[in-house]
CSV table of C-alpha atoms and ligand atoms in Angstrom, one decimal:
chain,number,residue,atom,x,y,z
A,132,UNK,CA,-139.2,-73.8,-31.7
A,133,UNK,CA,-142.9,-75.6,-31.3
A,134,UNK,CA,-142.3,-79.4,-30.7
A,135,UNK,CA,-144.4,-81.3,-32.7
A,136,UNK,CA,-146.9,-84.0,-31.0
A,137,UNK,CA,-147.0,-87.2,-32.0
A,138,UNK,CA,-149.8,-90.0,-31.8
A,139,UNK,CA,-148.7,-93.5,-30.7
A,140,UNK,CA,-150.5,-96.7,-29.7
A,141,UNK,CA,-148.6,-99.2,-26.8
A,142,UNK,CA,-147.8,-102.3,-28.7
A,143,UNK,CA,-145.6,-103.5,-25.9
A,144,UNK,CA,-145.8,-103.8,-22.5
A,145,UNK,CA,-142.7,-106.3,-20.7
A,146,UNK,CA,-142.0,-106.6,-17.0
A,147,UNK,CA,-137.9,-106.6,-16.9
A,148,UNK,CA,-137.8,-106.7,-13.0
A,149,UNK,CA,-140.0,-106.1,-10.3
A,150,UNK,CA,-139.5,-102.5,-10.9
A,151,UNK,CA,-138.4,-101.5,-14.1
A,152,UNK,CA,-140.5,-102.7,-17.4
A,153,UNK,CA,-140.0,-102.4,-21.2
A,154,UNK,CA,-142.7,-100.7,-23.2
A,155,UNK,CA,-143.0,-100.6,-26.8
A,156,UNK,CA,-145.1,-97.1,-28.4
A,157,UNK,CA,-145.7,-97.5,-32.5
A,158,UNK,CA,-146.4,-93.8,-33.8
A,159,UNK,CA,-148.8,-93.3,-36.3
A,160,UNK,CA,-146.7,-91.2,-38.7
A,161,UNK,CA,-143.1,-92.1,-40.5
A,162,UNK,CA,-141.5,-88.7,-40.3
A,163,UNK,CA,-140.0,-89.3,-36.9
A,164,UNK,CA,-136.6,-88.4,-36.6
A,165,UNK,CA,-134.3,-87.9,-33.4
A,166,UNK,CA,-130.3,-88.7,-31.9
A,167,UNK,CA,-129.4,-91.4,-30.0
A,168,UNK,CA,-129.5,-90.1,-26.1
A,169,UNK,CA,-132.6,-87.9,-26.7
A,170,UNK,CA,-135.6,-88.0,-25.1
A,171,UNK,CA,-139.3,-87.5,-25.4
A,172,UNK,CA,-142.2,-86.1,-23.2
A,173,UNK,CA,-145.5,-88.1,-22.9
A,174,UNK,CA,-148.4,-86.6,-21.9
A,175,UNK,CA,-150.6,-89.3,-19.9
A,176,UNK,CA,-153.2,-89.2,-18.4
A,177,UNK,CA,-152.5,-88.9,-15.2
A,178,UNK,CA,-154.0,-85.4,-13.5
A,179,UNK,CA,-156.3,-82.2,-14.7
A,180,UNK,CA,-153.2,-80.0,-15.1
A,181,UNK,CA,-151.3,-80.1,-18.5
A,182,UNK,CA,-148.0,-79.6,-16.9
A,183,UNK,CA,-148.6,-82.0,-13.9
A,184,UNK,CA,-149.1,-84.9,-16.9
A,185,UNK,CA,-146.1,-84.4,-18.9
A,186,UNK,CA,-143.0,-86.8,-18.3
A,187,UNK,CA,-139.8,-87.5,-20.2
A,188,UNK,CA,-138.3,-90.6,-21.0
A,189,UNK,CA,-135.3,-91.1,-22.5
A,190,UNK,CA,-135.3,-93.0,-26.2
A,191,UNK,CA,-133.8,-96.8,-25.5
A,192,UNK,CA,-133.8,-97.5,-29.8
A,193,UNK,CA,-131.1,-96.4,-31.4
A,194,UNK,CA,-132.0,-94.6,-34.8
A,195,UNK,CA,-129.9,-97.0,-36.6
A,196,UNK,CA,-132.3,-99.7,-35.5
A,197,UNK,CA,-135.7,-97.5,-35.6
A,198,UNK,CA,-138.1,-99.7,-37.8
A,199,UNK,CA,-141.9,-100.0,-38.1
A,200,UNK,CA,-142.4,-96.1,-36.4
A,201,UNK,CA,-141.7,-98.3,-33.1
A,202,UNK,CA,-139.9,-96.6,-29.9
A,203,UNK,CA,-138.6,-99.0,-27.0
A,204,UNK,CA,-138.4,-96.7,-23.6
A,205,UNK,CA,-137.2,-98.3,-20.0
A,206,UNK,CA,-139.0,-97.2,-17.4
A,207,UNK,CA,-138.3,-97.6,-13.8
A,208,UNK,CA,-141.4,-97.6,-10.9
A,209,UNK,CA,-140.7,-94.7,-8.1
A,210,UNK,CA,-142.9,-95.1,-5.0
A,211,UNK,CA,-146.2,-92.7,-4.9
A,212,UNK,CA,-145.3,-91.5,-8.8
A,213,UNK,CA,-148.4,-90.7,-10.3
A,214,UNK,CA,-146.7,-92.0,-13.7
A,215,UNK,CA,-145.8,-95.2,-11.8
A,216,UNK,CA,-149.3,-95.6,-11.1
A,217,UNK,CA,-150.2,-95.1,-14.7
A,218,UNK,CA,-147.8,-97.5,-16.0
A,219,UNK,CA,-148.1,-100.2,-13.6
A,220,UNK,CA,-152.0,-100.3,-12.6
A,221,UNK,CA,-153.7,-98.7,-15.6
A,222,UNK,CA,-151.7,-98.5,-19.0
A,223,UNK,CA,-153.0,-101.3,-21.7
A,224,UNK,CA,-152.2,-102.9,-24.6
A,225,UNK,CA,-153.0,-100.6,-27.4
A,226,UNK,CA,-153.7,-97.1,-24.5
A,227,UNK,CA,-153.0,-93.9,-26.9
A,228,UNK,CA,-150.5,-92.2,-26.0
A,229,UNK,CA,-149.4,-88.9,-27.0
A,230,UNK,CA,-145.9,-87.1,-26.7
A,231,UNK,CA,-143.7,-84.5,-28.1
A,232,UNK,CA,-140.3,-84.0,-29.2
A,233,UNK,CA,-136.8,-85.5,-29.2
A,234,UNK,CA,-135.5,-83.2,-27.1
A,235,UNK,CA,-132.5,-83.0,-25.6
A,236,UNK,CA,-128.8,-82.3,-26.0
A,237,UNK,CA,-126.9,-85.5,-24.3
A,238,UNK,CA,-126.0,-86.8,-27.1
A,239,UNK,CA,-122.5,-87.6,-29.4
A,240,UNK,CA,-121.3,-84.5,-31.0
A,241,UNK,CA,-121.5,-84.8,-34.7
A,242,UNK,CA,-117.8,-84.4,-35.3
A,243,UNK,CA,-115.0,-87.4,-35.4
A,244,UNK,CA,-115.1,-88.5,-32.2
A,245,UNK,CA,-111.1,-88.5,-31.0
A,246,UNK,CA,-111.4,-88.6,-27.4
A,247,UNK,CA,-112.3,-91.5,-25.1
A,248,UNK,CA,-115.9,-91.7,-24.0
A,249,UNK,CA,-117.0,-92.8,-20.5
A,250,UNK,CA,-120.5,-93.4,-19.9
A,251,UNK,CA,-122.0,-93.0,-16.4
A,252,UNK,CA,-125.4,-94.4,-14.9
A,253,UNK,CA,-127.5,-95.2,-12.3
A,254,UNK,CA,-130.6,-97.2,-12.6
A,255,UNK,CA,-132.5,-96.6,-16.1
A,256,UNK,CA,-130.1,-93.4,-16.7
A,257,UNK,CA,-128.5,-96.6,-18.8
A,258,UNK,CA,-130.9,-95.9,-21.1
A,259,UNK,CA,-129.6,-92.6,-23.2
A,260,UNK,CA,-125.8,-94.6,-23.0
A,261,UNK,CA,-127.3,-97.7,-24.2
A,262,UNK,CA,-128.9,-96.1,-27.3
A,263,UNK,CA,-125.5,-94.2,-28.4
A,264,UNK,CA,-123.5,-97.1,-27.7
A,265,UNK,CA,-125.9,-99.3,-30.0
A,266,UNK,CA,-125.6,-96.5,-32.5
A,267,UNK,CA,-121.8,-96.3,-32.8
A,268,UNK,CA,-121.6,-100.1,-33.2
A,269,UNK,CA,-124.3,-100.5,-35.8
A,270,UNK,CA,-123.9,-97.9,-37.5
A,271,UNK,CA,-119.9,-98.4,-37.8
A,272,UNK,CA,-119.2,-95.1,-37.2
A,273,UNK,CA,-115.4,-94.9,-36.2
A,274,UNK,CA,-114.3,-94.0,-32.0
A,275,UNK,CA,-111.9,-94.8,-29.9
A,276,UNK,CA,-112.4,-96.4,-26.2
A,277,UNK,CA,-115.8,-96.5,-24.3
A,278,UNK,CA,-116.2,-97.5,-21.1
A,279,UNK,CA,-119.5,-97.8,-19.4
A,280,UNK,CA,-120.3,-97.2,-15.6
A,281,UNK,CA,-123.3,-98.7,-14.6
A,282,UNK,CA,-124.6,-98.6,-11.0
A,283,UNK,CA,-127.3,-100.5,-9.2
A,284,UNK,CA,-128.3,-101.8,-6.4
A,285,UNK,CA,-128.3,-105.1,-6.5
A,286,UNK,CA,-127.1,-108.0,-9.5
A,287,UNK,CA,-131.0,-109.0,-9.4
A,288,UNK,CA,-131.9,-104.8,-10.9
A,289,UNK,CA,-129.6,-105.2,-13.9
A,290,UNK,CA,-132.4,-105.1,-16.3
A,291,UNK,CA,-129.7,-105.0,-19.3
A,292,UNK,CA,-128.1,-108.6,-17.9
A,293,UNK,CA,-127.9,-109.8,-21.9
A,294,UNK,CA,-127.0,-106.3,-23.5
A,295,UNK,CA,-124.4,-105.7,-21.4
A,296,UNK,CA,-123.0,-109.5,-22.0
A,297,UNK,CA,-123.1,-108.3,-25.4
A,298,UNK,CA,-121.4,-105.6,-25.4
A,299,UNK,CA,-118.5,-107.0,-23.7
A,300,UNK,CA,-118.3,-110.0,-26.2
A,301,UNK,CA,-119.4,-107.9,-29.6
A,302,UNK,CA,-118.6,-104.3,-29.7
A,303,UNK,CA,-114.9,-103.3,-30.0
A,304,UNK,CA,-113.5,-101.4,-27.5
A,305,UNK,CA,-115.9,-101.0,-25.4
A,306,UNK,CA,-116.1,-102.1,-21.5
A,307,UNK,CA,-118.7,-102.0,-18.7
A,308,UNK,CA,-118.2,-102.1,-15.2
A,309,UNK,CA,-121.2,-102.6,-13.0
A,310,UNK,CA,-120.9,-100.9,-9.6
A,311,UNK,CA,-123.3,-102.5,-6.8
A,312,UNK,CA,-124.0,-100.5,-4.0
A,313,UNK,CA,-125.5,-102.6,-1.8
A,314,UNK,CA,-124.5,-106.4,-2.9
A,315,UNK,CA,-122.0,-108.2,0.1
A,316,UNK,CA,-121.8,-111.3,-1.8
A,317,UNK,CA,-118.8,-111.0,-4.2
A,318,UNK,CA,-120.3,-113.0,-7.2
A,319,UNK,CA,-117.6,-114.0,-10.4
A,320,UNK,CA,-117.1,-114.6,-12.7
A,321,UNK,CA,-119.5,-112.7,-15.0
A,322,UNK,CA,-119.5,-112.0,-18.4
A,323,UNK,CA,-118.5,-108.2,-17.3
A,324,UNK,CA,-116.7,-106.4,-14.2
A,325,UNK,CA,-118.3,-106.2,-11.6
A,326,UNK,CA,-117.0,-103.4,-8.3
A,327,UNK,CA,-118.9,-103.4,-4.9
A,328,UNK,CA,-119.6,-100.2,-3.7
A,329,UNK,CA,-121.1,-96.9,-5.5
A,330,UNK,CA,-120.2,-95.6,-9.1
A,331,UNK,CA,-117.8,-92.8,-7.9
A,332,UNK,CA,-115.6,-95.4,-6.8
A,333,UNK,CA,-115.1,-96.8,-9.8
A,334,UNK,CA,-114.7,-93.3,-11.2
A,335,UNK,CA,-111.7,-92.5,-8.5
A,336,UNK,CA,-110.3,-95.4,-9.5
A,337,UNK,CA,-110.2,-95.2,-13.3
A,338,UNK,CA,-110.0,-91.9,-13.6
A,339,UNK,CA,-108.7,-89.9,-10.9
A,340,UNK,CA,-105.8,-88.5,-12.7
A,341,UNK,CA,-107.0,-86.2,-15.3
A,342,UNK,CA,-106.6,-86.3,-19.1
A,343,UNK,CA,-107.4,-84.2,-22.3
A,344,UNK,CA,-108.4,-87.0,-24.2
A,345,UNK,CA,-111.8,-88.2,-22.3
A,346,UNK,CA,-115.3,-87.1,-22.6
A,347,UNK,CA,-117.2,-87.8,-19.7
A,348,UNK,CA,-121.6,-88.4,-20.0
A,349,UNK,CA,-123.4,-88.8,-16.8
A,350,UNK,CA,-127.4,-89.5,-16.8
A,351,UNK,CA,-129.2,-90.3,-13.7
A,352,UNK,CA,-130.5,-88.6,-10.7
A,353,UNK,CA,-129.9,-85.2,-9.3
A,354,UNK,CA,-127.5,-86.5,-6.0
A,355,UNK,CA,-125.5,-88.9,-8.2
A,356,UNK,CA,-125.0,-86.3,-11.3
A,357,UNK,CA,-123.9,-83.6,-9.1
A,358,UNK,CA,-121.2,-85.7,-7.1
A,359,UNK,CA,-119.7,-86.9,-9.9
A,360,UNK,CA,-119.4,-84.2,-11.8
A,361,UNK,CA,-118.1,-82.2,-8.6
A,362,UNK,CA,-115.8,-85.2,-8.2
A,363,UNK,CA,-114.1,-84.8,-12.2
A,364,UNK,CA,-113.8,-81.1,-11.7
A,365,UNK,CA,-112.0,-81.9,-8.2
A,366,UNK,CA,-109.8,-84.3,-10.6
A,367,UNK,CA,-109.1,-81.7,-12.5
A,368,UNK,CA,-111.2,-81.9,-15.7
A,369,UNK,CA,-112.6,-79.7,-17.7
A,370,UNK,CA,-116.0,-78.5,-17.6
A,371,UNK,CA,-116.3,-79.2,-21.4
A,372,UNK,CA,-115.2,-82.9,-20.7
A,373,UNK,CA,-118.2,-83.5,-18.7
A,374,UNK,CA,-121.5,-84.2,-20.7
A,375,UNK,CA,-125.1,-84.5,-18.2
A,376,UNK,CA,-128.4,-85.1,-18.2
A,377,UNK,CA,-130.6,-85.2,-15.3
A,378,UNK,CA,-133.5,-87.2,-14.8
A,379,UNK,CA,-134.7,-84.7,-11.8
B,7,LIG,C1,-134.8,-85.9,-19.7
B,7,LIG,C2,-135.4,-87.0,-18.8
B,7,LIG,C3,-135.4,-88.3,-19.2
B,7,LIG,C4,-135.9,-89.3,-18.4
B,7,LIG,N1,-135.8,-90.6,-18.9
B,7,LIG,C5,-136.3,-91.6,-18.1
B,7,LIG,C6,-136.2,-93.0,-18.5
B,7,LIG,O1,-135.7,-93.3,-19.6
B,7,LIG,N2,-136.7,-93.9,-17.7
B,7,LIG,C7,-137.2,-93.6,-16.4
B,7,LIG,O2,-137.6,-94.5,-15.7
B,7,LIG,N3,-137.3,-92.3,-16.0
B,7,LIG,C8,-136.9,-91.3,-16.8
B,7,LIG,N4,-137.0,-90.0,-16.4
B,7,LIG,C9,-137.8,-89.7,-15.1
B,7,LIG,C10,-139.3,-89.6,-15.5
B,7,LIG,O3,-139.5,-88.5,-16.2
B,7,LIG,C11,-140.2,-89.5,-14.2
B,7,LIG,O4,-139.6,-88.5,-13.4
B,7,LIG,C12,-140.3,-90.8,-13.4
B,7,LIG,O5,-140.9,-91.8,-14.3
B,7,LIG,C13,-141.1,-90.7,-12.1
B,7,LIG,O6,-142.4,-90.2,-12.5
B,7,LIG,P1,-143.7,-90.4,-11.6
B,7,LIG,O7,-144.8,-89.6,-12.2
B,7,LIG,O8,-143.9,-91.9,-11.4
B,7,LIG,O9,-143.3,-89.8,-10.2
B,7,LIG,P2,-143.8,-88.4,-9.6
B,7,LIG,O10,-145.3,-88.4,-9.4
B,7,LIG,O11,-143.3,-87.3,-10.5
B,7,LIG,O12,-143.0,-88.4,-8.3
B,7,LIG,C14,-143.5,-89.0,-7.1
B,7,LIG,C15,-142.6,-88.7,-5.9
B,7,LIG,O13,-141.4,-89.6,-6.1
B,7,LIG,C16,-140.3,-88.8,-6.0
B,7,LIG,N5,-139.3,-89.4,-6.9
B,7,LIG,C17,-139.2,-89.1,-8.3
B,7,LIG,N6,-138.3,-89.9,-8.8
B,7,LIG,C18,-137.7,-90.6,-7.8
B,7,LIG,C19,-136.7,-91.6,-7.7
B,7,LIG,N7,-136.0,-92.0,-8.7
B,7,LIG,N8,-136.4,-92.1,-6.5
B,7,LIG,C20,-137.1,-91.8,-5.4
B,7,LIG,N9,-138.1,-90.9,-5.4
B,7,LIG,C21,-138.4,-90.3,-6.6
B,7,LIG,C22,-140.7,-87.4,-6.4
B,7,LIG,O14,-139.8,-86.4,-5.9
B,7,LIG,C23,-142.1,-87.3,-5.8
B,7,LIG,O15,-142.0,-87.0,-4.4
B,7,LIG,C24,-136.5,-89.0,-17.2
B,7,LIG,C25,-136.5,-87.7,-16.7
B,7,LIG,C26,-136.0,-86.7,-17.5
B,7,LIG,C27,-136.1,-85.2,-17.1
């Protein structure tokens, strides 16, 4: 199937941390239509070659909360990345931007959703979680537990500080543990869990003996995506339990 491109303006343009920042793209048109956890492919202007400018980014709205054709992405710097560059030296206010899609299968199956869902991140692979998680508690569609694994670095990366306070106070059922890899300082209390060390940890902990009832969906980069999901069929788990998308 052709993807359709779409025309947007940036209307938004936020520094979260040193590294990550919050952009805002408003599309010209109001036929726009996609699932929370899809993504979308920009093509920036970045190099001569087609392919060489296209990059994906995962949707942060939720489509319960799309308004005003706007799409909020979260986009984390890499060093030498050409879209880095882009985004941090050279994008402005207002820069047209072009993209295709939603793409993308990591997302909630559209049946009732019986089993327990754990989310697991690193760095802005929070992103795709963070929009189905919105969804299912706006929305008021019905589930049963989620619990989200989140790791970072370090306390001072959590770009989603008041989201994830949120989430923890608001949404029902639904838990996040932070995993820092490289904090010593043991800081609490805080509004959510926090574990030192990386998110398998957490995963070995919680999860190690297996279950039917859990659905397991795991965004970030390649070396994380792979261990874990090596890890859960070590546990035991089906390969049907565990739900990926890989950010490269
Ligand atoms: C489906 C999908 C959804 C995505 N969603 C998001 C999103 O929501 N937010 C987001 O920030 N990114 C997301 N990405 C990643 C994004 O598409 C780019 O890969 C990222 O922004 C880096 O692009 P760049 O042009 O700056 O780096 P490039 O010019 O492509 O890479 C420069 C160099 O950095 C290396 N590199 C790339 N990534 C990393 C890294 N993480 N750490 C260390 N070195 C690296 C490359 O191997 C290369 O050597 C997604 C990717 C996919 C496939």
């Amino acid at each position: 199937m052709a993807w359709t491109w779409y025309n947007s303006r940036l209307v938004k343009n936020k520094d979260l941390t040193e590294n990550v920042k919050h952009i805002q793209l408003q599309m010209e048109t109001n036929d726009f239509e996609f699932k929370a956890g899809q993504f979308i492919t920009m093509d920036l202007p970045i190099h001569e070659k087609r392919l060489k400018r296209w990059r994906s980014y995962s949707i942060a709205t939720s489509p319960h909360e799309f308004s005003n054709n706007i799409l909020d992405f979260i986009i984390a710097g890499v060093p030498d990345g050409l879209a880095t560059k882009y985004f941090w030296e050279e994008m402005e206010l207002g820069a047209n931007i072009k993209f295709k899609g939603p793409a993308g299968v990591f997302h909630l199956p559209k049946v009732e959703l019986e089993n327990d869902i754990v989310f697991i991140c690193t760095g802005t692979g929070i992103v795709p979680c963070l929009s189905m998680m919105n969804q299912l508690h706006q929305s008021g569609r019905k589930y049963k537990n989620i619990h989200l694994i989140f790791g970072t670095r370090w306390l001072k990366n959590i770009f989603v500080n008041s989201w994830l306070k949120k989430v923890e106070e608001e949404f029902p059922n639904m838990q996040c543990t932070v995993a820092l890899s490289r904090e010593e300082r043991h800081i609490n209390p805080h509004p959510f869990e926090i574990t030192y060390g990386y998110v398998q940890h957490s995963i070995e902990e919680n999860y190690k003996s297996p279950r039917e009832n859990v659905d397991f969906y795991i965004c970030g980069w390649q070396a994380m995506v792979d261990d874990v999901s090596k890890n859960l069929k070590a546990y035991g788990y089906r390969e049907n339990q565990i739900h990926v998308e890989l950010y490269g």
